[in-house]
Amino acid sequence: QSALTQPPSASGSPGQSVTISCTGTTSDVGGYNYVSWYQQHPGKAPKLMLYEVTKRPSGVPDRFSGSKSGNTASLTVSGLQAEDEADYYCSSYAGSNNLLFGGGTKLTVL
Amino acid sequence: QVQLVESGGGLVKPGGSLRLSCAASGFTFIDYHMSWIRQAPGKGLEWVSSISNGGTLKNYADSMKGRFTISRDNAKNSLYLQMNSPRAEDTAVYYCAREVRPYYYSYTMDVWGHGTTVTVSS
């Protein structure tokens, strides 16, 4: 199974909104609502930001939101802040007890 | 507090073996499914393996099947990954991680360790 497809980079100015896409197939993103998003700062472990497409763990600001349409899931970060600059990875259940990750998107706050 | 601490990484020769450990604390370990995820240098995340809370159900990424073995000791609150016949492409930081909800697979990890580095080289 191939990794999910994410744009390698995204950017926005402070206060703006940015959306990162995550494209899979009907066998993963399109077939299940088990899509998650992780934030990773350099040298740090990933941090869960969203799960089951739209759910936010406790402590994650509501500036982070998720959605899904067909085989593509999206992470939207509203009101960009400097600390949002990081790598973001999507993941999706892919059936048969397999989990796929996207290639990652480097978010730059201009 | 809820914590996962990996250990056991290091330099291993191709064809050798290495056992990674993950010590859990701050939560009821036996209630949670656990996973190993790795990240090669400068690359993205890759799911390696998962194990059910009781240790009976084990799943592996295709490229790891037959070479890696996941296990756990609930009495010791510990997760393990036995790496046999590692290859250069297995060089990565290996993270252990906890499922977001007890007893349930949603393929979402909400607690991650800091990672342990494995380098496969002769």
Coordinates of C-alpha atoms in Angstrom, one line a residue:
Chain A
Q1 CA 0.0 0.0 0.0
S2 CA 1.2 3.5 -0.9
A3 CA 1.5 6.3 1.6
L4 CA -1.3 8.9 1.6
T5 CA -0.5 12.0 -0.5
Q6 CA 0.1 15.3 1.1
P7 CA 1.6 18.5 -0.4
P8 CA 5.2 18.8 0.7
S9 CA 4.7 22.4 1.9
A10 CA 2.2 24.9 2.9
S11 CA 2.4 28.4 4.2
G12 CA 0.5 31.4 5.6
S13 CA 0.9 34.6 7.4
P14 CA 0.0 35.0 11.1
G15 CA -3.8 35.2 11.6
Q16 CA -4.5 33.6 8.2
S17 CA -6.0 30.2 7.6
V18 CA -4.3 27.4 5.8
T19 CA -5.6 24.0 4.7
I20 CA -3.5 20.9 4.2
S21 CA -4.9 18.0 2.1
C22 CA -4.4 14.3 2.5
T23 CA -5.5 12.1 -0.4
G24 CA -5.9 8.4 -0.4
T25 CA -8.2 5.9 -2.0
T26 CA -11.5 4.2 -1.3
S27 CA -9.5 1.5 0.6
D28 CA -8.3 4.0 3.2
V29 CA -9.3 7.6 3.6
G30 CA -12.5 7.2 1.6
G31 CA -13.5 3.9 3.2
Y32 CA -13.1 4.7 6.9
N33 CA -13.6 7.7 9.3
Y34 CA -10.3 6.8 11.1
V35 CA -8.3 9.8 9.8
S36 CA -6.0 11.4 12.2
W37 CA -3.6 14.4 12.0
Y38 CA -0.3 14.8 13.9
Q39 CA 1.9 17.8 14.5
Q40 CA 5.7 17.3 14.8
H41 CA 8.2 20.0 15.7
P42 CA 11.8 19.3 14.8
G43 CA 13.4 16.7 17.1
K44 CA 10.2 16.1 18.9
A45 CA 7.7 13.2 19.0
P46 CA 4.4 13.6 17.0
K47 CA 1.5 15.1 18.8
L48 CA -2.1 14.1 18.0
M49 CA -4.1 17.1 16.8
L50 CA -7.3 15.5 15.3
Y51 CA -8.7 12.0 15.1
E52 CA -11.7 10.3 13.6
V53 CA -11.7 13.1 11.0
T54 CA -13.0 15.9 13.2
K55 CA -12.4 15.2 16.9
R56 CA -9.9 17.2 18.9
P57 CA -8.1 15.8 21.9
S58 CA -8.2 17.8 25.1
G59 CA -5.9 20.7 24.9
V60 CA -5.8 21.1 21.2
P61 CA -7.0 24.6 20.2
D62 CA -10.2 24.9 18.2
R63 CA -8.2 26.7 15.6
F64 CA -7.5 23.2 14.3
S65 CA -10.3 21.5 12.4
G66 CA -10.7 18.6 10.1
S67 CA -13.0 17.4 7.3
K68 CA -13.3 14.7 4.7
S69 CA -14.8 14.5 1.3
G70 CA -14.5 11.3 -0.7
N71 CA -10.9 10.1 -0.7
T72 CA -9.5 13.4 0.6
A73 CA -9.2 14.6 4.2
S74 CA -8.2 18.1 5.1
L75 CA -6.7 19.8 8.1
T76 CA -7.5 23.5 8.5
V77 CA -5.5 25.8 10.8
S78 CA -7.2 29.1 11.4
G79 CA -5.7 32.2 13.0
L80 CA -2.1 30.9 12.3
Q81 CA 0.4 31.4 15.0
A82 CA 4.1 31.2 15.0
E83 CA 4.0 28.0 17.1
D84 CA 2.0 26.3 14.4
E85 CA 5.1 26.1 12.2
A86 CA 5.8 22.3 12.1
D87 CA 5.4 19.2 10.1
Y88 CA 1.9 17.8 9.8
Y89 CA 1.1 14.1 9.0
C90 CA -2.2 12.6 8.3
S91 CA -2.9 8.9 8.9
S92 CA -5.8 6.6 8.0
Y93 CA -6.9 3.1 8.7
A94 CA -6.4 1.1 5.5
G95 CA -8.3 -2.1 6.3
S96 CA -6.9 -5.5 7.3
N97 CA -5.4 -4.0 10.5
N98 CA -3.1 -1.7 8.5
L99 CA -2.4 2.0 9.2
L100 CA -1.1 4.4 6.5
F101 CA 0.6 7.7 7.0
G102 CA 0.9 10.6 4.6
G103 CA 4.3 11.8 3.5
G104 CA 4.1 15.0 5.6
T105 CA 3.6 18.7 5.0
K106 CA 5.9 21.3 6.3
L107 CA 3.8 24.3 7.4
T108 CA 5.7 27.6 7.4
V109 CA 4.3 30.7 9.1
L110 CA 5.5 33.6 7.1
Chain B
Q1 CA 1.8 11.7 34.4
V2 CA 1.1 9.5 31.4
Q3 CA 4.5 8.6 29.9
L4 CA 6.1 6.2 27.5
V5 CA 9.9 5.8 27.5
E6 CA 11.7 3.8 24.8
S7 CA 15.1 2.2 25.2
G8 CA 17.3 -0.4 23.5
G9 CA 18.2 1.5 20.3
G10 CA 21.7 1.6 19.0
L11 CA 24.0 0.4 16.2
V12 CA 23.3 -3.1 14.9
K13 CA 24.8 -4.9 11.9
P14 CA 22.7 -6.1 9.0
G15 CA 21.5 -9.6 9.8
G16 CA 21.9 -9.0 13.5
S17 CA 19.2 -8.5 16.1
L18 CA 18.0 -5.9 18.5
R19 CA 15.2 -5.6 21.1
L20 CA 13.5 -2.3 21.7
S21 CA 11.6 -1.7 25.0
C22 CA 9.0 0.8 26.0
A23 CA 8.1 1.4 29.6
A24 CA 4.7 2.8 30.3
S25 CA 3.6 4.7 33.4
G26 CA 0.7 6.9 34.5
F27 CA -2.1 4.9 33.0
T28 CA -3.6 1.3 33.2
F29 CA -1.3 -0.3 30.6
I30 CA -3.3 -3.5 30.3
D31 CA -6.4 -1.5 29.0
Y32 CA -4.7 -0.1 25.9
H33 CA -3.7 -1.4 22.5
M34 CA -0.1 -0.3 21.7
S35 CA 1.9 0.4 18.5
W36 CA 5.4 1.0 17.2
I37 CA 5.8 3.7 14.6
R38 CA 9.2 4.6 13.0
Q39 CA 10.7 7.6 11.2
A40 CA 13.7 7.2 9.0
P41 CA 16.1 10.2 9.0
G42 CA 14.5 13.2 7.2
K43 CA 11.5 11.1 6.3
G44 CA 7.9 10.7 7.3
L45 CA 6.2 8.4 9.8
E46 CA 5.7 4.7 9.1
W47 CA 3.5 2.3 11.1
V48 CA 5.4 -0.8 12.1
S49 CA 3.2 -3.0 14.3
S50 CA 0.3 -3.0 16.8
I51 CA -0.6 -5.3 19.6
S52 CA -3.9 -5.7 21.4
N53 CA -4.3 -4.9 25.1
G54 CA -4.1 -8.5 26.1
G55 CA -1.3 -9.3 23.7
T56 CA -3.2 -11.9 21.6
L57 CA -3.7 -9.9 18.4
K58 CA -0.6 -8.7 16.6
N59 CA -0.4 -6.9 13.3
Y60 CA 2.6 -5.9 11.2
A61 CA 3.3 -3.7 8.2
D62 CA 4.1 -5.9 5.2
S63 CA 7.8 -5.0 5.0
M64 CA 8.2 -6.0 8.7
K65 CA 6.4 -9.3 8.6
G66 CA 8.6 -12.3 9.5
R67 CA 11.4 -10.1 10.7
F68 CA 10.0 -8.1 13.6
T69 CA 8.0 -9.4 16.6
I70 CA 5.9 -7.2 18.8
S71 CA 5.1 -8.3 22.4
R72 CA 4.1 -6.9 25.7
D73 CA 4.4 -7.8 29.4
N74 CA 1.4 -6.3 31.2
A75 CA 2.8 -7.2 34.6
K76 CA 5.8 -5.0 33.8
N77 CA 3.9 -2.3 31.9
S78 CA 6.2 -2.8 29.0
L79 CA 6.0 -3.1 25.2
Y80 CA 8.7 -4.7 23.1
L81 CA 9.9 -4.9 19.5
Q82 CA 12.2 -7.7 18.6
M83 CA 14.1 -6.8 15.4
N84 CA 15.7 -9.7 13.6
S85 CA 17.7 -9.6 10.4
P86 CA 17.5 -5.8 10.2
R87 CA 18.4 -4.0 7.0
A88 CA 19.9 -0.6 6.3
E89 CA 16.4 0.7 5.4
D90 CA 15.3 -0.1 9.0
T91 CA 17.5 2.7 10.2
A92 CA 15.0 5.1 12.0
V93 CA 13.8 6.6 15.2
Y94 CA 11.3 4.1 16.7
Y95 CA 8.4 5.4 18.7
C96 CA 6.0 3.5 20.9
A97 CA 2.5 4.9 21.1
R98 CA -0.8 4.3 22.9
E99 CA -4.2 4.0 21.3
V100 CA -6.4 7.0 22.1
R101 CA -9.2 4.9 23.8
P102 CA -9.0 1.8 26.0
Y103 CA -10.0 -1.5 24.5
Y104 CA -10.7 0.0 21.1
Y105 CA -8.8 0.2 17.9
S106 CA -9.3 3.5 16.2
Y107 CA -5.8 3.5 14.8
T108 CA -5.1 6.8 16.5
M109 CA -2.2 7.3 18.9
D110 CA -2.5 10.0 21.6
V111 CA 0.5 9.3 23.7
W112 CA 4.0 8.9 22.2
G113 CA 7.4 8.2 23.6
H114 CA 10.4 10.3 22.8
G115 CA 11.7 7.6 20.5
T116 CA 14.8 5.4 20.4
T117 CA 17.3 5.5 17.4
V118 CA 18.2 2.4 15.6
T119 CA 21.1 2.5 13.1
V120 CA 21.7 -0.6 10.9
S121 CA 25.1 -0.5 9.4
S122 CA 28.1 -2.7 9.1

